[in-house]
Amino acid sequence: NDVVVIISSDAINVNAQTLFAADWTNAAVRKRLIISPNAIVGGSSGQPALTIPTGLANNLYIINYGSIQGYGGSSSYPNGGNAISASSSNVYILNYGTIYAGGGKGGDGTTAVSSWLSVISSQMSSNWQTATTSGKIAAGGGGSGTTAGAAGVGGGGVSGSNANGIN
């Protein structure tokens, strides 16, 4: 006895228990979650893209033809998000698409003026000095995989941690 749920369009912060409702705890029902090609299941605000909570009875088969993408780090949530967070056993993944963990937030650039600017500032116009010191300098990029993202070359940044694809 199978129940099949198909995600055919983009979805954010999907909870498998919500999709299967009362069948989630029904031991007589095997569950199949199919993510269609071109469908993206994504995470937001530090949440996993796909959550598989406790209480699963029988098996859950995730058949992914689309993409499951963890949340990329931001100012509010510097750590990358997990693509899949599973708190139940008997979960099987058949992946024909992609599963991406979210990368950690890159380091913030600095607004500090380099020491060389103070040396030559008297030779530059005041407009140039203002334009140079009002923005961010050398913001860093996020890391990949399970290695934490490094702070930007410009310094002053706080790095986020990267997430796992499946947690």
mmCIF file of C-alpha atoms in Angstrom, residues 66-125:
data_model
loop_
_atom_site.group_PDB
_atom_site.id
_atom_site.type_symbol
_atom_site.label_atom_id
_atom_site.label_comp_id
_atom_site.label_asym_id
_atom_site.label_seq_id
_atom_site.Cartn_x
_atom_site.Cartn_y
_atom_site.Cartn_z
ATOM 1 C CA GLY A 66 14.849 18.026 -9.550
ATOM 2 C CA SER A 67 17.001 19.941 -7.092
ATOM 3 C CA ILE A 68 17.070 20.100 -3.295
ATOM 4 C CA GLN A 69 18.988 23.207 -2.226
ATOM 5 C CA GLY A 70 20.008 24.270 1.269
ATOM 6 C CA TYR A 71 19.831 27.913 2.297
ATOM 7 C CA GLY A 72 22.867 30.049 1.470
ATOM 8 C CA GLY A 73 24.216 32.021 4.434
ATOM 9 C CA SER A 74 23.197 35.665 4.840
ATOM 10 C CA SER A 75 23.584 38.509 7.341
ATOM 11 C CA SER A 76 20.672 37.177 9.416
ATOM 12 C CA TYR A 77 21.657 33.493 9.209
ATOM 13 C CA PRO A 78 25.405 33.239 8.484
ATOM 14 C CA ASN A 79 25.571 29.438 8.448
ATOM 15 C CA GLY A 80 24.549 27.583 5.319
ATOM 16 C CA GLY A 81 21.419 25.447 5.605
ATOM 17 C CA ASN A 82 21.071 21.707 5.187
ATOM 18 C CA ALA A 83 19.468 20.421 2.036
ATOM 19 C CA ILE A 84 17.809 17.549 3.934
ATOM 20 C CA SER A 85 17.371 17.138 7.680
ATOM 21 C CA ALA A 86 16.202 13.643 8.625
ATOM 22 C CA SER A 87 15.189 12.751 12.181
ATOM 23 C CA SER A 88 13.560 9.421 11.260
ATOM 24 C CA SER A 89 15.084 6.173 10.092
ATOM 25 C CA ASN A 90 13.930 4.133 7.079
ATOM 26 C CA VAL A 91 14.483 7.026 4.664
ATOM 27 C CA TYR A 92 15.858 6.114 1.248
ATOM 28 C CA ILE A 93 17.013 8.609 -1.364
ATOM 29 C CA LEU A 94 17.192 7.860 -5.069
ATOM 30 C CA ASN A 95 18.892 10.923 -6.500
ATOM 31 C CA TYR A 96 18.728 11.518 -10.244
ATOM 32 C CA GLY A 97 18.902 15.296 -9.849
ATOM 33 C CA THR A 98 21.011 17.455 -7.527
ATOM 34 C CA ILE A 99 21.259 17.938 -3.784
ATOM 35 C CA TYR A 100 23.131 21.044 -2.658
ATOM 36 C CA ALA A 101 24.051 22.127 0.852
ATOM 37 C CA GLY A 102 23.951 25.868 1.470
ATOM 38 C CA GLY A 103 27.314 27.641 1.592
ATOM 39 C CA GLY A 104 28.184 29.795 4.580
ATOM 40 C CA LYS A 105 27.964 33.570 4.381
ATOM 41 C CA GLY A 106 31.043 35.223 3.018
ATOM 42 C CA GLY A 107 32.951 37.602 5.236
ATOM 43 C CA ASP A 108 31.805 41.217 5.250
ATOM 44 C CA GLY A 109 34.083 43.718 3.648
ATOM 45 C CA THR A 110 35.506 46.485 5.758
ATOM 46 C CA THR A 111 34.709 50.178 5.686
ATOM 47 C CA ALA A 112 38.115 50.999 7.154
ATOM 48 C CA VAL A 113 40.423 53.030 4.945
ATOM 49 C CA SER A 114 43.744 51.427 4.080
ATOM 50 C CA SER A 115 46.843 53.122 5.483
ATOM 51 C CA TRP A 116 48.019 54.099 2.013
ATOM 52 C CA LEU A 117 44.862 56.155 1.502
ATOM 53 C CA SER A 118 45.767 58.476 4.372
ATOM 54 C CA VAL A 119 49.205 59.044 2.831
ATOM 55 C CA ILE A 120 47.848 60.099 -0.571
ATOM 56 C CA SER A 121 44.544 61.602 0.541
ATOM 57 C CA SER A 122 45.903 65.149 0.495
ATOM 58 C CA GLN A 123 46.613 64.735 -3.220
ATOM 59 C CA MET A 124 43.091 63.521 -4.119
ATOM 60 C CA SER A 125 39.846 65.406 -4.365
#
